[in-house]
Coordinates of C-alpha atoms and ligand atoms in Angstrom, one line a residue:
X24 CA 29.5 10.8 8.3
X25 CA 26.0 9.7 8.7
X26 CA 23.2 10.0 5.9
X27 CA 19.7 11.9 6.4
X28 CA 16.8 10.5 6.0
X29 CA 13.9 12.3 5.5
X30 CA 10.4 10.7 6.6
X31 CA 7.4 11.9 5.2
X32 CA 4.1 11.0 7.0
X33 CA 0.5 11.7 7.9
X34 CA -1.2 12.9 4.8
X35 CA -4.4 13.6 3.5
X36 CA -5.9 10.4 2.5
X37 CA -8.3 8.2 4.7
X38 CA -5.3 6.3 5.5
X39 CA -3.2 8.9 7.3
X40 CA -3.5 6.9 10.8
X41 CA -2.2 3.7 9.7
X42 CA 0.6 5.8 7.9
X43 CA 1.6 7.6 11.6
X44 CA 2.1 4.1 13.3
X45 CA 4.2 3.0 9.9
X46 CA 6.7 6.2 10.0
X47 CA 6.9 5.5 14.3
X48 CA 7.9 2.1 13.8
X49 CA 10.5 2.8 10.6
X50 CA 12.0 5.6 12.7
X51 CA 12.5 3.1 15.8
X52 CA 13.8 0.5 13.7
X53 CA 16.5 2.6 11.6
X54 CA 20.1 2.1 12.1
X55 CA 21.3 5.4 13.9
X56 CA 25.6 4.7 13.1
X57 CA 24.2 5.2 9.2
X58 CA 21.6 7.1 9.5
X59 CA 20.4 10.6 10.9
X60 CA 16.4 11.0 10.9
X61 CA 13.9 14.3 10.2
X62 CA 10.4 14.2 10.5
X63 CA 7.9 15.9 8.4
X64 CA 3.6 15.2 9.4
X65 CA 1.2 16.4 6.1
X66 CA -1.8 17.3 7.6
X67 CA -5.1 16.3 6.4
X68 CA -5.6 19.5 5.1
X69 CA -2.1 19.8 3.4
X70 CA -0.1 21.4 5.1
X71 CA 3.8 20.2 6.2
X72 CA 5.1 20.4 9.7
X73 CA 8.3 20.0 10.7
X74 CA 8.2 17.4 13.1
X75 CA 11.4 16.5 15.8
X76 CA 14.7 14.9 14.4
X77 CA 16.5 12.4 15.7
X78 CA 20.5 11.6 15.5
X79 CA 19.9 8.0 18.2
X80 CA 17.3 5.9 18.8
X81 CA 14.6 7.1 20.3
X82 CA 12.9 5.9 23.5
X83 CA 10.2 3.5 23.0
X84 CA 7.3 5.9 24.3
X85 CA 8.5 9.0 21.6
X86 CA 5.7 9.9 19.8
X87 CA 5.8 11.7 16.3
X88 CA 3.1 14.2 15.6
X89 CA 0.2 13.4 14.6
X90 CA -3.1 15.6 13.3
X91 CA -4.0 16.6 17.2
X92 CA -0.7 17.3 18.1
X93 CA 0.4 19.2 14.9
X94 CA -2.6 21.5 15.3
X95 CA -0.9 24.6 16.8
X96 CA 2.4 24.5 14.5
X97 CA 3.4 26.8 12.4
X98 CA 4.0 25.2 8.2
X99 CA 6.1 25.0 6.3
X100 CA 6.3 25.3 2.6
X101 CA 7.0 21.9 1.5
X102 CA 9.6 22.9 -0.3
X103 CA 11.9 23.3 3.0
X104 CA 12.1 19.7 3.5
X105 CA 14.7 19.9 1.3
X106 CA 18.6 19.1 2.2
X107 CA 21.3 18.1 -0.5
X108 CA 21.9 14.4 -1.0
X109 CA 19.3 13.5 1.7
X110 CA 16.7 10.4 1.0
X111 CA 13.0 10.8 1.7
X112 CA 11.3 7.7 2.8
X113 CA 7.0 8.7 1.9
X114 CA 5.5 6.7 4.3
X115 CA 2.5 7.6 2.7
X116 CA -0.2 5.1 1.9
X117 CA -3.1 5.9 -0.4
X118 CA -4.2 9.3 -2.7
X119 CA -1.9 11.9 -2.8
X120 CA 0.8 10.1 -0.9
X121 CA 1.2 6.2 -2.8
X122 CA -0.7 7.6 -6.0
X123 CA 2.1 9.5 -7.7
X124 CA 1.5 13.1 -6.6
X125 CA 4.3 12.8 -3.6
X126 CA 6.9 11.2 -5.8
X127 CA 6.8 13.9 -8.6
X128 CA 6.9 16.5 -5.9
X129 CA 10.0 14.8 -4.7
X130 CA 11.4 14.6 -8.4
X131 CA 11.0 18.1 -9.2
X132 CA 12.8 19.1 -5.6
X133 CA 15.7 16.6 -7.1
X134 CA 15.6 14.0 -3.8
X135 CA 16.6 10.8 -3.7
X136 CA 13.7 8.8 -2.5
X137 CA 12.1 5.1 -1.1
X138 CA 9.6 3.3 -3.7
X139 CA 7.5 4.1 -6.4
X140 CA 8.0 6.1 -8.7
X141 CA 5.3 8.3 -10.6
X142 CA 4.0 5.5 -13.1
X143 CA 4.5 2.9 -10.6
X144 CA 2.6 4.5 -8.1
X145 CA -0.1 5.7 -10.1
X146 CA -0.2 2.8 -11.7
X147 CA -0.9 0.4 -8.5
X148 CA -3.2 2.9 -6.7
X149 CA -6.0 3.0 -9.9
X150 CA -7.6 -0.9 -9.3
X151 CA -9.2 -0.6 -12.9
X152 CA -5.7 0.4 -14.7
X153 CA -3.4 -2.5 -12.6
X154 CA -5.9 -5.0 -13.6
X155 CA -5.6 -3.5 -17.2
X156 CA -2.4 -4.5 -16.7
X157 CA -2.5 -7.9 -15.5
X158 CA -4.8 -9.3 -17.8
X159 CA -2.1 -7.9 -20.4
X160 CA 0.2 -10.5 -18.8
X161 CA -2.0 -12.9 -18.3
X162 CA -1.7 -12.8 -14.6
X163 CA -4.9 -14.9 -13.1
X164 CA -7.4 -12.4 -11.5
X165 CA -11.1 -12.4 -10.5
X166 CA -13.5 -11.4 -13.3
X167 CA -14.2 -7.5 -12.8
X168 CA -16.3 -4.7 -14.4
X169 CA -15.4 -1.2 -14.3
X170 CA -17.6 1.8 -14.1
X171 CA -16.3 5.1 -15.6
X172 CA -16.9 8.5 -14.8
X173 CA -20.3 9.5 -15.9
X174 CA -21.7 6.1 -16.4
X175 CA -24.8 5.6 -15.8
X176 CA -25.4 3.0 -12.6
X177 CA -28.2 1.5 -14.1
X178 CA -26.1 0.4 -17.0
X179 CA -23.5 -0.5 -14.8
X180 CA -25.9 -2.6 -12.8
X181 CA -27.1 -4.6 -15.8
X182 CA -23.4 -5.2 -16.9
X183 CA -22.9 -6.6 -13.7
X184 CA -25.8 -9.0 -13.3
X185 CA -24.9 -9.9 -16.8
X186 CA -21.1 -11.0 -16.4
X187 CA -20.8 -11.6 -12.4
X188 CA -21.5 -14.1 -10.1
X189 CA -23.0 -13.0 -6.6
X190 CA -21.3 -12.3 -4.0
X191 CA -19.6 -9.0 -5.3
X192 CA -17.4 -6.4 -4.3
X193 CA -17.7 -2.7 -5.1
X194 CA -15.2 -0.8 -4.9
X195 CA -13.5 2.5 -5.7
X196 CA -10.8 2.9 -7.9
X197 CA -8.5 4.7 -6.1
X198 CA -8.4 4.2 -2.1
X199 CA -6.7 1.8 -0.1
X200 CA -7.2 -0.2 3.8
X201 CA -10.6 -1.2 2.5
X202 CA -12.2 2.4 2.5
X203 CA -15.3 2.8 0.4
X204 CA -15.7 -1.1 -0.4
X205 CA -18.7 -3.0 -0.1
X206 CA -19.3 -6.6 0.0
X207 CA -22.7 -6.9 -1.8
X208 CA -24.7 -10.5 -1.5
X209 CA -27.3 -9.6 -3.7
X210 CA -28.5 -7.9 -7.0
X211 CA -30.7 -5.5 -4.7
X212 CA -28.1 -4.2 -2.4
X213 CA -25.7 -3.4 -5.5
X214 CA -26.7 0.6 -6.1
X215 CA -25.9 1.5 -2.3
X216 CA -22.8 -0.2 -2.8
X217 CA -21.8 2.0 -5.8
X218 CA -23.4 5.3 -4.5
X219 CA -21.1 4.8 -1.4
X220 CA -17.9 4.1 -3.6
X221 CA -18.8 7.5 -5.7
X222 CA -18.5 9.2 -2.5
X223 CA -14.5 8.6 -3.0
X224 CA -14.0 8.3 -6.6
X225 CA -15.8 8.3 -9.9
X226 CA -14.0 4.9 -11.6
X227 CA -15.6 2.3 -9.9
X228 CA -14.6 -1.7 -10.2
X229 CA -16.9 -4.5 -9.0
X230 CA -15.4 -7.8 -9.0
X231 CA -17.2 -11.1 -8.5
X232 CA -16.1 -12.4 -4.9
X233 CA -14.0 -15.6 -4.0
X234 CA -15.6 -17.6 -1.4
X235 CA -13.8 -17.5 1.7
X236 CA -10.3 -16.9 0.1
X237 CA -7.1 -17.3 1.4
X238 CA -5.1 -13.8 1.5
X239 CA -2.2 -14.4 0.7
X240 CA 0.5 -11.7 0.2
X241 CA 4.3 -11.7 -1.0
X242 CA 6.9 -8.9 -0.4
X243 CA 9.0 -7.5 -3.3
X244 CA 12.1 -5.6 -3.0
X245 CA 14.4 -4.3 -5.6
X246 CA 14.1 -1.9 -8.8
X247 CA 15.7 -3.3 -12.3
X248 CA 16.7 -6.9 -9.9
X249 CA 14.3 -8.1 -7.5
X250 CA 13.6 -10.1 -4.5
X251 CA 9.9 -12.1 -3.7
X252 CA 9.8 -13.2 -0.1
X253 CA 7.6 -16.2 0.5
X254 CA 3.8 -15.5 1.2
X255 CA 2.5 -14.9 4.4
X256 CA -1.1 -15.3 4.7
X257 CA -3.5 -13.2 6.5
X258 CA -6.2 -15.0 8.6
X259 CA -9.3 -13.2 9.6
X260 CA -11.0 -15.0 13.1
X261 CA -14.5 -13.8 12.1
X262 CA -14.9 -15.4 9.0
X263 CA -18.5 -13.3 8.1
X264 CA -16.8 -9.9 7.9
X265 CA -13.9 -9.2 5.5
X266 CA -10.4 -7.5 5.6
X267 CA -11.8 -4.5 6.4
X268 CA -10.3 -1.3 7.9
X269 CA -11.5 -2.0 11.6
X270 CA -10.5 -5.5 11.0
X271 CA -7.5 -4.6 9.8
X272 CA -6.5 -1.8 12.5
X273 CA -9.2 -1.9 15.2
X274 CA -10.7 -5.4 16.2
X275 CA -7.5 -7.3 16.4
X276 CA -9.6 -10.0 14.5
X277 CA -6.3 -10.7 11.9
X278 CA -3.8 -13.0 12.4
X279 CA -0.8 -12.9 10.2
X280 CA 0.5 -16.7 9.1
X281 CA 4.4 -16.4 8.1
X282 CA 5.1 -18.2 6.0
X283 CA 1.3 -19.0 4.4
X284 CA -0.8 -22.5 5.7
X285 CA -1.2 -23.2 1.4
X286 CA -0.5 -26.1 -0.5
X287 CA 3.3 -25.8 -1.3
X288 CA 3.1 -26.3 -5.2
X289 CA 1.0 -23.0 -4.8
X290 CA 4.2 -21.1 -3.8
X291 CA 6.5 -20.7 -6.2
X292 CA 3.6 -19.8 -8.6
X293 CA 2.5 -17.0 -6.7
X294 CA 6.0 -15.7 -6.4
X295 CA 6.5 -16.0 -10.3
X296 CA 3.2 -13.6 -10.5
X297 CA 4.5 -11.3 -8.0
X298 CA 7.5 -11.2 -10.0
X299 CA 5.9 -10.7 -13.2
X300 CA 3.5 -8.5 -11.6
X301 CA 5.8 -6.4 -9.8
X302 CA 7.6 -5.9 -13.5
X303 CA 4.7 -4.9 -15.2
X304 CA 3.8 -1.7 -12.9
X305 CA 7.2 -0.8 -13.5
X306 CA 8.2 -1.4 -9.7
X307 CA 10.9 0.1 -7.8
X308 CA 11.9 -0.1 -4.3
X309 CA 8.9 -2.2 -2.7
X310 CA 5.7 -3.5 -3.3
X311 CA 3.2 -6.2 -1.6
X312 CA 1.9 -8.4 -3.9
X313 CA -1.7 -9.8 -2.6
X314 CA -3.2 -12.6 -3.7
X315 CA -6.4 -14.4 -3.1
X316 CA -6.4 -18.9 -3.3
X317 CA -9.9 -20.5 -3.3
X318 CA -11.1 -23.9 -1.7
X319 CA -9.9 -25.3 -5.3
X320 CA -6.6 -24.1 -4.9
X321 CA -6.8 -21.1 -7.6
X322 CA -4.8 -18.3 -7.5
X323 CA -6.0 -15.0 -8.4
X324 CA -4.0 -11.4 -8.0
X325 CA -5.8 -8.9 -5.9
X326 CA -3.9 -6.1 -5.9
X327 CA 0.0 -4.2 -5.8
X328 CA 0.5 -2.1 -2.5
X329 CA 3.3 0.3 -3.4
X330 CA 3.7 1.4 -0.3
X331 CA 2.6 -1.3 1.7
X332 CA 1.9 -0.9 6.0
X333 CA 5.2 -0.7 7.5
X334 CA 3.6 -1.0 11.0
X335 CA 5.3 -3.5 13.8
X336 CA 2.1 -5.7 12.9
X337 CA 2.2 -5.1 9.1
X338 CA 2.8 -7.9 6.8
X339 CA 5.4 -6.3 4.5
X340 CA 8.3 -6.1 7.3
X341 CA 7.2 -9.1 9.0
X342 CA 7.9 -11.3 5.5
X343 CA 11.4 -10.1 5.6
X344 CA 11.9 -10.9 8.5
X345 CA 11.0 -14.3 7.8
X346 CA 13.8 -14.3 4.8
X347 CA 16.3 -13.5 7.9
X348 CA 16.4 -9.6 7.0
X349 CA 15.6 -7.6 9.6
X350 CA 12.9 -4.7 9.4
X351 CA 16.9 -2.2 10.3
X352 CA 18.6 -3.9 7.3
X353 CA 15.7 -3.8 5.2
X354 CA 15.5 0.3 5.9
X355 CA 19.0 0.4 4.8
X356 CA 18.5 -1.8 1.9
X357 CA 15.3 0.2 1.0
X358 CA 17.8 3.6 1.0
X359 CA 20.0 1.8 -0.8
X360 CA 17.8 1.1 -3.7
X361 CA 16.7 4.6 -3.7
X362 CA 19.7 6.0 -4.0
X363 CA 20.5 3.9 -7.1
X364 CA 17.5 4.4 -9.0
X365 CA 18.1 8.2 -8.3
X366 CA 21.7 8.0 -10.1
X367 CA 20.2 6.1 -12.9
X368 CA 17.6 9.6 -13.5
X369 CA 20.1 11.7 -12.9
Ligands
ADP26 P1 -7.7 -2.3 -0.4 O1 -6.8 -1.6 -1.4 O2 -8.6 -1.3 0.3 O3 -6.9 -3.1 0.6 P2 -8.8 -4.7 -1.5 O4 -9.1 -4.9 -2.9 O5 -7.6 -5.4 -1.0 O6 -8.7 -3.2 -1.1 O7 -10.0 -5.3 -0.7 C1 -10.1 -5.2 0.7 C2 -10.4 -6.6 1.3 O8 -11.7 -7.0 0.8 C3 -9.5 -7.7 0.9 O9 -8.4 -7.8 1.7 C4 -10.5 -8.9 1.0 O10 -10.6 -9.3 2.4 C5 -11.8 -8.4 0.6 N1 -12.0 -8.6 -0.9 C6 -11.7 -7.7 -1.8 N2 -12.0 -8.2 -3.0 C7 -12.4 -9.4 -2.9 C8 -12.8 -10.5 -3.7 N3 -12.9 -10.3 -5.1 N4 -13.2 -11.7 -3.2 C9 -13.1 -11.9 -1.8 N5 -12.7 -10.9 -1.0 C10 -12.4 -9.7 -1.5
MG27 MG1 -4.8 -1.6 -1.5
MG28 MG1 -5.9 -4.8 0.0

């Protein structure tokens, strides 16, 4: 008899469109003789809908709900997404969906589920406490300076001018798809740049810029044993801007590289970071592991994306695919994984 699997999508962070087109292309891809699917869209203001189901593949033009089409539904209480021995997949990226807040939901409601789990998720989504964590294990990374809650920003901007070169970027602690981040080129511009990134959270990190890095990004899977793909490398055609969310999901500016144009004594160091990396936020299920490499061939960690863009243009499935596992096997493995580390808590 087939298994259920539950997506969970939408939600109420900045990044709720990219996570629509990552739950549309994991339910196309699932393999239907293992697998029966339900749909559940958060809305940005919280609540669940109970989106349609599907027991075969469904035609290429299906479209899942989304915050328009959801608007005249009735909710739910999130609670009735609940069926025994199901798995939920959150395709959720960002707060309240990839920080932690989804995954002890689904703990307390006693479901299997893909990813994450609390520590790791909360872990990866604060940028001030993951690079806490890889300095511990002396994982290469930028030089940074984070701003807590109720510190003063002319402090702050003293701190700054004091320990980083310019360019910098400001950034909050908690978001995700570039929202709220600032590329500043000069001491001048630096207040804007944390007054905008206050607007989404009140830890603030500012890290001294690499010059025209390669980004370069690996893809882990596996909880206690796990599996680094090679790096793919993401290539942006307009070299002023950055990885930015409307380069990232609007201008069609990125190219992906699979596996990465980079020096190939660079590789295997930046999967043994990943690695190490991946252990050290207490991983589990998947991650991408970003990196940046600068003209002299440094390596530096950027960040851990617990649950990383599962889109058909999204680097995470395409790396796998480059290891011969398709993005169907991979969803299988993924439910796989989850259903083992739910045996080990139980
Ligand atoms: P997010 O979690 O929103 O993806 P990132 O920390 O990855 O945030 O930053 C978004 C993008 O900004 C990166 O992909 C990169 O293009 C650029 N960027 C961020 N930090 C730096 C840095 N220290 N040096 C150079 N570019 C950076
Ligand atoms: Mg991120
Ligand atoms: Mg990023």
């Amino acid at each position: 008899s087939k298994e259920t699997l539950i997506v969970l999508y939408g939600g109420r962070s900045a990044e709720r469109e990219v996570s629509v087109m990552s739950a549309t292309n994991v339910v196309a891809a699932i393999d239907y003789d293992k697998f029966n699917v339900k749909t559940y869209f958060i809305r940005q203001n919280g609540d669940f809908i109970q989106g349609p189901r599907f027991n075969s593949q469904p035609s290429p033009e299906m479209k899942l709900l989304d915050e328009d089409s959801s608007a005249d539904h009735e909710k739910i209480q999130p609670s009735a997404i609940y069926e025994e021995g199901a798995v939920v997949f959150p395709v959720l990226h960002g707060p309240m969906g990839e920080d932690g807040s989804i995954q002890g939901f689904l703990e307390i409601m006693k479901l299997a589920y893909v990813g994450p789990g609390i520590l790791s998720a909360a872990a990866t989504m604060d940028k001030i406490l993951s690079k806490e964590i890889f300095s511990s294990l002396g994982i290469p990374q930028v030089p940074y300076v984070a701003i807590y809650p109720g510190q003063d920003f002319v402090k702050a901007e003293e701190e700054v001018n004091a320990k980083l070169n310019y360019p910098v970027f400001v950034k909050p602690a908690n978001m995700g798809s570039s929202v709220g981040i600032t590329k500043v080129d000069e001491a001048g511009e630096l207040r804007s740049a944390l007054d905008l990134a206050s607007k989404y959270d009140d830890r603030i990190v500012v890290e001294e810029g690499v010059v025209n890095p390669h980004e370069v990004e690996c893809a882990a899977l596996g909880n206690s044993e796990v599996k680094i793909t090679l790096p793919g490398e993401v290539a942006n055609s307009n070299p002023s801007a950055f990885y930015d969310y409307d380069e990232k999901y609007n201008n069609n500016a990125l190219t992906i590289d699979v596996p990465a144009k980079i020096a190939p004594e660079l590789v295997e160091e930046i999967r043994h970071y990943a690695e190490l990396a991946y252990k050290g936020v207490a991983g589990r299920g998947l991650s991408r592991c970003d990196f940046f490499v600068d003209a002299e061939n440094n390596i530096y960690l950027n960040e851990i994306n617990a649950i990383p863009g599962f889109t058909a243009f999204s680097m995470y499935p395409m790396l796998w695919e480059n290891m011969g596992l398709s993005t169907t096997d991979l969803l299988t493995e993924l439910v796989e994984l989850a259903k083992e580390a739910f045996e080990n808590r139980e």
